[in-house]
Amino acid sequence: MRRYQFDKLIRSKLPARMINEGVIINSTELSEADYVMQLKNKIVEESEEVLLASSRENLKTELADVLEVIQALSEASGIDMQEIEEARLEKRAVNGHFQADNYIHYIEVAKDNHKVIEYLNDKDRPYKFTEN
């Protein structure tokens, strides 16, 4: 027998298909907290697959996978999809939407603009300070 390490969440119909194909599965039922964490890992995995999609059809199926994970994560977290849509619309009303002409290479901030600098230096932000 050959062993392949998965260590990931898979869709519900896949185990039966795998067993029908002669695969022996070693699995476990996750706690609620572990399930939510694995869904968060899954959304990163699926997002990376979106990044690699090279055709319209492939992009469509990868976006469908992302949406499936979003729905599962919202259910597991007790958040209704309508709540997510409302939050999306609120953010859009305040911050706008994405469009091609809003790609920012860098910004410059005055040294005494502490409010913006503090925001950009927050540990959860991906912005890196560079000397010019």
XYZ file of C-alpha atoms in Angstrom:
132
model
C 0.000 0.000 0.000
C 1.088 3.577 -0.693
C 0.237 6.253 1.858
C -0.557 9.823 0.803
C -0.733 12.461 3.525
C -3.765 14.727 3.150
C -4.323 16.556 6.458
C -7.122 18.606 4.960
C -10.874 18.940 4.868
C -12.591 17.434 1.824
C -16.127 17.589 0.445
C -18.756 15.222 1.889
C -19.256 12.955 -1.140
C -15.568 12.299 -1.739
C -14.985 9.639 0.965
C -17.643 7.320 -0.523
C -16.185 7.773 -4.006
C -12.693 7.077 -2.691
C -13.849 3.912 -0.897
C -15.611 2.735 -4.080
C -12.270 3.158 -5.862
C -10.536 0.914 -3.316
C -8.966 3.654 -1.200
C -8.627 3.107 2.539
C -9.374 6.332 4.398
C -8.016 7.331 7.787
C -10.177 10.198 8.996
C -11.531 11.786 12.132
C -14.440 14.007 13.076
C -13.228 17.462 13.999
C -14.349 19.465 16.986
C -16.333 22.583 16.115
C -13.287 24.815 16.711
C -11.022 22.579 14.618
C -13.650 22.432 11.860
C -13.793 26.233 11.686
C -9.977 26.385 11.605
C -9.832 23.821 8.794
C -12.441 25.800 6.841
C -10.222 28.862 7.231
C -7.274 26.819 5.940
C -9.467 25.589 3.093
C -10.400 29.103 1.996
C -6.695 29.936 1.720
C -6.105 26.743 -0.302
C -9.014 27.464 -2.627
C -7.948 31.107 -3.010
C -4.506 29.945 -4.103
C -6.198 27.763 -6.725
C -8.099 30.855 -7.945
C -4.738 32.574 -8.315
C -3.481 29.710 -10.503
C -6.611 29.415 -12.664
C -5.610 29.888 -16.295
C -8.939 29.701 -18.114
C -12.402 31.133 -17.656
C -13.838 27.663 -16.970
C -11.165 26.851 -14.396
C -11.622 30.234 -12.726
C -15.370 29.644 -12.562
C -14.973 26.288 -10.793
C -12.341 27.640 -8.383
C -14.567 30.606 -7.494
C -17.392 28.116 -6.893
C -15.093 26.251 -4.476
C -14.325 29.491 -2.632
C -18.037 30.249 -2.374
C -18.738 26.736 -1.061
C -16.153 27.229 1.684
C -17.578 30.665 2.515
C -21.026 29.137 2.895
C -19.740 26.314 5.107
C -17.715 28.738 7.231
C -20.664 31.083 7.620
C -22.916 28.191 8.716
C -20.296 26.843 11.145
C -19.858 30.318 12.609
C -23.574 31.083 12.879
C -23.402 33.891 10.330
C -26.190 34.045 7.773
C -25.140 34.663 4.171
C -27.490 37.667 4.158
C -25.437 39.156 7.017
C -22.314 38.732 4.902
C -23.992 40.403 1.942
C -25.116 43.287 4.156
C -21.551 43.689 5.493
C -20.240 43.624 1.907
C -22.651 46.349 0.878
C -21.783 48.442 3.950
C -18.058 48.200 3.183
C -18.756 49.036 -0.453
C -20.747 52.115 0.567
C -17.876 53.339 2.759
C -14.809 52.149 0.810
C -16.130 51.601 -2.726
C -15.482 48.607 -4.956
C -12.494 47.150 -6.755
C -11.533 48.399 -10.200
C -8.471 48.113 -12.412
C -7.324 51.724 -12.103
C -6.936 51.570 -8.319
C -3.753 49.514 -8.065
C -1.404 51.348 -5.689
C 2.355 50.759 -5.919
C 3.213 52.725 -2.799
C 2.124 55.651 -0.679
C 4.111 58.300 1.136
C 3.100 59.461 4.602
C 4.441 62.451 6.482
C 6.469 61.421 9.539
C 4.143 63.353 11.834
C 0.986 61.633 10.524
C 0.871 59.257 13.495
C -2.700 58.080 12.894
C -1.942 56.719 9.411
C 1.473 55.358 10.431
C -0.072 53.519 13.377
C -2.703 52.028 11.064
C -0.101 50.890 8.539
C 2.180 49.437 11.239
C -0.598 47.379 12.831
C 0.567 43.745 13.074
C -2.436 42.546 11.069
C -1.600 44.797 8.120
C 0.624 43.623 5.261
C 2.200 47.026 4.597
C 5.961 47.287 4.881
C 7.872 50.496 5.469
C 10.707 51.093 3.007
C 13.264 53.854 2.929
C 13.193 55.881 -0.291
